[in-house]
Structure formats: C-alpha cells, structure tokens
XYZ file of C-alpha atoms in Angstrom:
394
model
C 5.885 -9.233 4.784
C 5.574 -11.247 7.649
C 6.549 -14.775 6.978
C 6.695 -13.549 3.190
C 9.019 -15.461 0.364
C 11.479 -13.409 -1.178
C 12.714 -15.928 -3.498
C 9.609 -16.480 -4.907
C 8.654 -13.044 -5.224
C 12.070 -12.347 -6.782
C 12.197 -14.515 -9.315
C 8.687 -14.547 -10.292
C 9.914 -10.990 -10.940
C 12.223 -11.382 -13.344
C 10.370 -14.650 -15.349
C 9.288 -11.577 -16.002
C 12.118 -9.050 -16.679
C 14.129 -10.912 -18.735
C 11.986 -10.687 -21.791
C 12.929 -7.796 -21.826
C 15.318 -9.077 -23.587
C 13.487 -10.293 -26.028
C 12.079 -6.450 -26.848
C 12.366 -5.000 -30.020
C 16.331 -3.138 -30.959
C 14.548 -1.359 -34.420
C 13.525 2.256 -34.214
C 9.589 2.768 -33.369
C 8.158 5.838 -33.888
C 7.072 8.250 -30.589
C 2.954 7.344 -31.140
C 0.834 9.025 -28.052
C 0.211 6.887 -24.872
C -2.393 3.671 -24.819
C -4.804 4.256 -21.598
C -8.185 2.099 -21.884
C -10.843 3.172 -21.274
C -13.479 2.610 -18.663
C -14.824 0.122 -20.381
C -12.427 -1.503 -22.375
C -9.179 -2.628 -22.306
C -7.763 -3.695 -24.862
C -5.382 -6.648 -25.581
C -2.661 -7.587 -27.939
C -0.639 -10.674 -28.970
C 3.016 -10.322 -27.306
C 4.843 -10.433 -30.791
C 2.559 -7.279 -32.020
C 4.276 -5.351 -29.039
C 7.919 -7.269 -29.853
C 8.353 -9.524 -26.746
C 8.948 -12.724 -26.996
C 5.506 -14.934 -27.339
C 7.344 -18.191 -25.643
C 8.779 -16.562 -22.768
C 5.948 -14.620 -22.504
C 3.967 -17.928 -21.741
C 6.714 -19.568 -19.529
C 6.968 -16.875 -17.144
C 2.875 -17.206 -17.134
C 3.039 -21.078 -16.587
C 5.880 -20.456 -13.523
C 3.135 -17.215 -12.017
C 1.226 -20.323 -11.636
C 2.865 -23.103 -10.499
C 3.900 -21.392 -8.099
C 1.267 -20.061 -6.075
C 1.720 -19.395 -2.451
C 0.929 -22.298 0.082
C -0.978 -19.809 2.686
C -4.357 -21.166 3.150
C -6.687 -19.213 1.015
C -9.097 -18.419 3.803
C -7.904 -15.166 4.445
C -8.369 -15.426 8.138
C -6.793 -18.250 8.619
C -3.890 -17.477 6.794
C -3.482 -14.326 9.104
C -3.076 -16.689 12.248
C -0.914 -18.545 10.479
C 1.640 -14.992 9.427
C 1.114 -13.445 12.388
C 0.247 -15.950 14.994
C 3.286 -15.495 17.379
C 2.827 -11.647 17.777
C 1.633 -10.444 21.107
C -2.069 -8.716 20.306
C -2.311 -9.831 17.326
C -5.961 -11.248 16.797
C -7.824 -9.955 13.777
C -10.459 -6.374 14.584
C -11.031 -6.236 10.550
C -12.448 -8.015 7.591
C -11.288 -11.574 5.353
C -12.657 -12.873 2.856
C -11.665 -16.211 1.111
C -8.986 -15.469 -1.796
C -8.858 -17.140 -5.685
C -5.854 -18.788 -7.260
C -2.740 -16.726 -8.608
C -4.085 -14.724 -10.641
C -1.902 -12.123 -12.318
C -2.163 -9.450 -16.033
C 1.262 -8.361 -17.777
C 0.685 -4.862 -19.218
C 2.952 -3.434 -21.861
C 3.060 -0.235 -23.455
C -0.191 -0.528 -22.033
C -1.893 -3.097 -24.049
C -2.958 -6.568 -22.338
C -0.515 -8.823 -23.628
C -1.256 -11.901 -20.893
C -3.240 -12.272 -17.628
C -4.130 -15.608 -15.714
C -6.452 -16.416 -12.439
C -9.892 -14.865 -12.532
C -8.139 -11.024 -12.636
C -12.272 -9.416 -11.482
C -12.362 -10.810 -8.900
C -11.789 -8.242 -5.517
C -9.621 -9.596 -2.912
C -7.786 -8.777 0.167
C -4.186 -6.610 -1.734
C -2.926 -6.298 1.957
C 0.077 -4.074 1.846
C -0.040 -2.843 -1.677
C -2.908 -0.519 0.526
C -0.655 1.167 1.734
C 0.519 2.811 -1.834
C -2.585 4.168 -2.641
C -2.663 5.561 1.669
C 0.976 7.495 0.366
C -1.211 8.548 -2.895
C -3.941 9.910 -1.276
C -2.023 11.980 1.938
C 0.394 13.021 -2.010
C -3.270 14.828 -2.394
C -3.869 16.180 0.611
C -0.586 17.783 -0.121
C -1.034 18.977 -3.701
C -4.221 20.658 -1.986
C -2.725 22.554 0.574
C -3.616 20.717 3.503
C -0.917 19.982 4.493
C 1.264 22.621 3.132
C 4.712 20.100 3.227
C 5.699 16.696 4.025
C 8.663 17.492 6.599
C 5.899 19.764 8.908
C 4.721 18.087 11.499
C 1.780 15.285 11.633
C 0.742 17.058 15.460
C 0.480 20.154 14.138
C -2.554 20.020 11.416
C -3.714 16.389 13.760
C -4.373 17.669 17.798
C -8.178 15.654 19.224
C -9.523 13.288 17.367
C -12.645 12.467 18.634
C -12.903 8.239 19.507
C -17.282 6.681 18.336
C -18.103 5.466 21.011
C -21.839 3.792 21.369
C -22.370 4.236 25.335
C -23.791 7.124 25.691
C -22.936 8.429 29.126
C -19.649 7.698 30.708
C -19.560 5.956 33.201
C -17.657 6.582 36.829
C -14.601 4.747 35.730
C -14.224 6.874 33.026
C -13.382 9.630 35.203
C -9.889 11.793 34.203
C -10.109 9.989 31.529
C -9.174 11.013 27.234
C -12.187 12.504 25.803
C -10.351 12.759 22.843
C -7.281 10.499 20.558
C -3.877 12.800 20.686
C -1.982 10.637 18.550
C 0.950 13.083 17.934
C 0.381 15.009 22.050
C 3.480 12.683 23.259
C 6.670 14.719 23.294
C 8.552 11.910 20.829
C 5.597 11.903 18.699
C 5.769 15.368 18.310
C 8.917 15.871 16.121
C 7.051 12.916 13.975
C 6.811 14.924 10.143
C 4.610 13.394 7.563
C 7.628 12.613 5.736
C 9.038 10.040 8.494
C 5.681 8.336 8.517
C 5.236 8.188 5.164
C 8.828 6.005 4.793
C 8.063 4.036 8.300
C 11.345 6.009 9.508
C 8.909 7.953 12.490
C 9.512 5.145 15.659
C 5.759 6.645 15.996
C 5.168 5.291 19.940
C 1.599 3.649 21.099
C -0.965 2.309 20.930
C -3.686 2.285 18.222
C -7.229 0.847 17.530
C -6.605 -1.731 20.136
C -2.763 -2.115 18.905
C 1.036 -1.157 20.650
C 3.280 -0.534 17.849
C 5.907 -2.934 19.318
C 3.567 -5.438 19.308
C 3.748 -5.576 15.846
C 6.676 -7.054 14.169
C 8.506 -7.445 17.860
C 12.361 -7.913 18.492
C 13.238 -11.562 19.825
C 13.416 -9.957 23.405
C 10.384 -10.301 24.698
C 11.958 -8.264 28.017
C 12.533 -5.053 25.823
C 9.473 -4.561 24.079
C 7.130 -2.372 27.178
C 10.898 -0.231 27.505
C 12.418 -0.260 23.825
C 14.430 2.077 22.851
C 13.212 5.091 20.927
C 14.558 5.874 17.770
C 14.914 9.753 16.735
C 12.733 9.996 13.428
C 14.100 9.700 10.825
C 17.538 7.474 11.771
C 15.639 4.159 11.114
C 13.118 1.971 9.345
C 10.247 0.031 10.404
C 7.931 -1.876 8.727
C 5.181 -1.313 11.312
C 1.060 -1.435 10.058
C 0.470 0.124 13.423
C 2.050 2.964 12.986
C 0.444 3.333 9.589
C -2.828 3.409 10.729
C -1.797 6.451 12.545
C -0.433 7.890 9.447
C -4.547 6.867 7.634
C -6.134 8.200 10.967
C -4.258 12.115 10.664
C -4.641 12.403 7.344
C -8.863 11.190 7.467
C -8.520 14.074 9.972
C -6.699 16.127 7.661
C -9.082 15.580 4.540
C -12.604 15.792 6.940
C -13.607 12.981 5.363
C -13.225 8.413 4.385
C -10.456 8.037 2.342
C -12.441 5.844 0.328
C -14.023 9.404 -1.219
C -10.982 10.542 -2.240
C -9.481 7.605 -3.226
C -12.393 7.253 -5.960
C -13.574 10.168 -6.751
C -9.639 11.944 -7.195
C -7.781 8.315 -8.973
C -9.701 5.667 -8.866
C -13.107 7.397 -11.354
C -10.810 9.088 -13.594
C -8.684 6.345 -14.397
C -12.055 3.759 -14.722
C -11.249 1.625 -12.219
C -14.971 -1.399 -11.325
C -16.851 -0.073 -8.945
C -16.323 -2.931 -7.165
C -13.318 -2.283 -5.152
C -13.878 -1.409 -1.383
C -11.626 -0.026 1.717
C -12.221 -0.925 5.157
C -10.869 -0.372 9.169
C -11.572 -2.431 12.386
C -14.883 -2.738 14.040
C -13.152 -1.048 16.461
C -11.753 2.445 13.694
C -14.598 4.754 13.679
C -14.106 8.304 14.295
C -16.469 11.160 14.700
C -15.406 14.856 12.720
C -17.880 18.003 12.306
C -20.632 15.175 13.835
C -20.506 12.875 11.027
C -19.475 8.909 11.673
C -16.190 8.061 9.682
C -13.796 4.765 9.519
C -10.515 5.051 9.947
C -9.306 2.623 7.381
C -5.986 1.030 7.456
C -3.238 0.170 5.548
C -3.177 -3.383 4.966
C -4.357 -6.690 6.009
C -2.279 -7.123 9.211
C -5.349 -6.862 11.207
C -8.064 -7.700 8.552
C -9.605 -4.843 6.481
C -7.431 -3.030 4.513
C -8.094 -2.180 0.412
C -10.025 -5.128 -1.842
C -9.668 -4.463 -5.254
C -8.768 -7.075 -8.181
C -6.173 -7.602 -10.862
C -7.071 -4.982 -13.428
C -8.519 -1.826 -10.916
C -4.378 -2.953 -9.842
C -2.598 -3.068 -13.116
C -4.711 0.652 -14.039
C -3.072 1.996 -10.890
C 0.593 0.191 -11.162
C -0.339 2.816 -14.935
C -1.073 5.604 -13.599
C 2.326 5.240 -11.021
C 4.254 3.906 -14.576
C 2.927 7.020 -16.418
C 3.697 9.251 -13.532
C 0.124 10.304 -12.161
C -0.704 11.504 -15.886
C -4.058 10.017 -17.452
C -4.470 10.286 -20.971
C -3.324 13.539 -20.502
C -4.873 15.041 -17.100
C -2.212 14.734 -14.279
C -3.992 12.555 -11.374
C -1.123 12.776 -8.962
C 1.598 16.157 -9.496
C 4.687 13.998 -10.677
C 6.905 15.296 -8.451
C 4.738 13.481 -5.261
C 5.531 10.767 -7.361
C 8.987 11.389 -7.888
C 9.583 11.900 -4.352
C 7.513 8.334 -4.206
C 10.622 7.218 -6.311
C 13.141 8.326 -3.504
C 15.006 6.277 -1.407
C 15.732 7.412 2.048
C 19.369 7.292 3.703
C 17.451 4.983 6.116
C 16.943 2.102 3.723
C 17.344 2.861 0.528
C 15.182 0.514 -0.866
C 12.150 2.021 0.591
C 10.909 5.737 -0.834
C 6.953 6.515 0.303
C 5.401 3.402 1.681
C 4.566 0.693 -0.515
C 7.515 1.693 -3.701
C 10.314 -0.622 -2.693
C 13.040 0.444 -4.679
C 15.746 -0.657 -6.982
C 18.800 1.248 -5.441
C 21.801 -0.670 -6.756
C 20.286 -3.209 -8.675
C 20.061 -4.484 -4.851
C 16.396 -6.006 -4.807
C 15.887 -7.506 -8.233
C 19.666 -7.707 -10.052
C 18.383 -8.295 -13.144
C 15.733 -4.740 -13.564
C 16.574 -1.939 -14.511
C 17.270 0.265 -11.737
C 14.759 2.820 -12.052
C 11.868 0.140 -11.475
C 9.800 -0.761 -8.363
C 7.705 -2.776 -7.284
C 4.302 -2.489 -4.908
C 4.103 -5.339 -2.581
C 2.106 -7.083 -0.236
C 1.578 -9.868 1.813
C 0.748 -12.643 -0.423
C 2.684 -11.995 -2.729
C 0.955 -8.951 -4.123
C 2.679 -7.461 -6.346
C 2.115 -4.185 -9.307
C 6.072 -4.534 -10.947
C 6.970 -0.906 -12.673
C 8.747 -0.891 -15.478
C 9.242 2.652 -16.784
C 12.999 1.113 -19.478
C 10.738 -1.557 -20.746
C 7.154 0.509 -20.335
C 6.195 -2.940 -18.493
C 3.342 -3.315 -15.587
C 2.787 -7.021 -14.438
C 0.697 -7.560 -11.729
C 0.739 -10.699 -10.013
C -0.902 -12.271 -7.161
C -0.915 -14.894 -4.204
C-alpha cells in the first residue's frame, strides 16, 4: 500500500469505533440477524439501533473532510504512488473516481452514508480479499485438497495467449508454456504461503518482476536479492498476488469473476455494476477458451471496480462468518483461517484481512476487529463486538 496515509486511516477507524461507547447497555432480546434483500436495504436512524447520532455525524464529517489528496484520475494516482518503482507502467485499465464516500452498517441496517455509494470505482487491494475468498471456495469444492499442498502440484503448464499465429525463428528454444511454480525455490511454495504473502515467490509475470514491486533502497541487490524460505518473511507484493490469481484460475478452469459472481455476489444481492479485470497482456488459454487472469489490485491497473453498497454487502458477509440469511456461502472455517495471523506478520491473515492482534493496528477497537484495505483509502472495517461494518473510500 505505497504512499498509504496510515495515520489518517487509523484515525478514521477510531472516529467510528469510538461510537461503541454510546451503544445501549441494556439487555436486548436475541433476534434473527437482518440481511438486506437484493432490491432493498433497510435504513434506520442511529438512535434506533442504540448509537449516538451526534457522534455518528461527527465521524462522517471527519471522513468527508479528510479525503485523500491523491488525484481523482486513477491513472495519474498510480503514477504518483509508484513512479519510483522500476517497470511500474500500467498495463490494466483505470477510471476517474468521485469524492469520498462510505456507509455505516450497524446490526445489518444502514444508519449513515456519505458521497455516491452507488458509483463503481477502483477498489485497489480490497480486491485481494475477494481473491482469497475465491481460493477458499476452491478448497470447499475440493479443487484444492489442502492449503498446505504445494501450488506447483496443481499448476504446471499454463498456455499464455499469443495473438501471433506462428512462432518466429528467434522463438526457437523459448518456452511454449508458463511454469510459474517450477523453479527449485517456487516448488516449495504452498497455497497457505501465497495467501499470507509469505511465499517469496520469484519470477516475472505479465512483465512485472517480483523484485520490482516495492523494491529495497539498494538497487544493486534487486537482481540478486536474498531468497527466503517460504513462510519465513512477509512482503506485500502484487506480482506474487497475481501469481496466486493465475494459479487459482488454472484450478477453476474458468474466469475468477464468474466464480465470484455466481458463488458470492449474486447470492448476497450485489448489483450487476461491479467488474473484475486483469491486464491487457494477462490472457491465457484453458480448455480452448480465452480467459483473462485477473489482478489482485490496482497497482498496475485493473482489479475490482465496485461500489460502496456492494462492498458493504461483502463486509456484512464476512462479519456473519460467511453466512448470508441462513446460507453458508463461505465456509466459516475459511473465515476463521482468514483471520488467523502468521508469525511472519501477526497483523495479517489471508490477503487482505488486516488484523488487530494485541490492538496494535487500532488501539481503541476490539482486538477481534479487522479490515479489508486498499490504497486510496479503500476500506471495509468489520467489528463483531459492536456488530458494525464501515465502508470508507478515498
């Protein structure tokens, strides 16, 4: 999350989570959790759900007043964020964003909103949380037997799409297939390592070398960086995330947006305005069909374009441990694993579940709270203790 204003992000969440002090203390009868239908999401006032209306309005005003200063033209924003990185040129689409927007969901009901919550915008690395869910669905379908299995046992030869109809003489000796997990180092990598960003995957994918994404300040070491044993070191790296997306596409034998739409987004009543893209050069051939391998964020363009309302539905789904109105769409054990830290980074679960372990991330929030976060700020804050979901954008 290059150039991410951490203090503003934390203060924004604190402004909201501090609302918890105003929750009603009286015992409330247990009722069936509310889930919005596809066509209607019920609204209530803050006081109707036991929250302080004045504090809520203060928090919303804070969000509006602290809109990011990064350009609204997301292509220009990408340049501003990553211009110092080698090979940082964009290869996926961008769109111009609107002003700050968001929603506050308490006990399932909308109690506050600001900005245009129906406008689909680039959500950057929140996309990673959707990717990790699609991996979880593959585990649930037994397409992946265990997350501790080596990825290379499932993903061996992937045919890249080449619009050329013939190989040129200079292509002789060059590989016909992508083999992203064939090196001696990459053979050791498990699905678990990839999900937790501890794989130390090596290679170049879609023209983006792993070492060029958030490189060290020592250029002389870039091409000969130290290789770490998978699981030992955490590093936030979009090239490796894209390798996970490619591997997951190969396992499903179909586009990941199709899986997400049919298995998750349609069942939770999301709109049809969201779309998930990859890069202009990230096309592969599977079973005779052209499929775009999507990206895990907007670092090089692309990723998930989605509105705040649909983000809130996804946040509510994870708050309810993968259950939507009685239907278990995501295995609750997968949600639990997603929220389990690794020793390499105790504040990170599966991508992109940022955890509040020991309250280091958000000192005033419950330790069990977590957030799906992308550059921007794009954020879905999830708080079981206070039955709270917050979407805050830009």
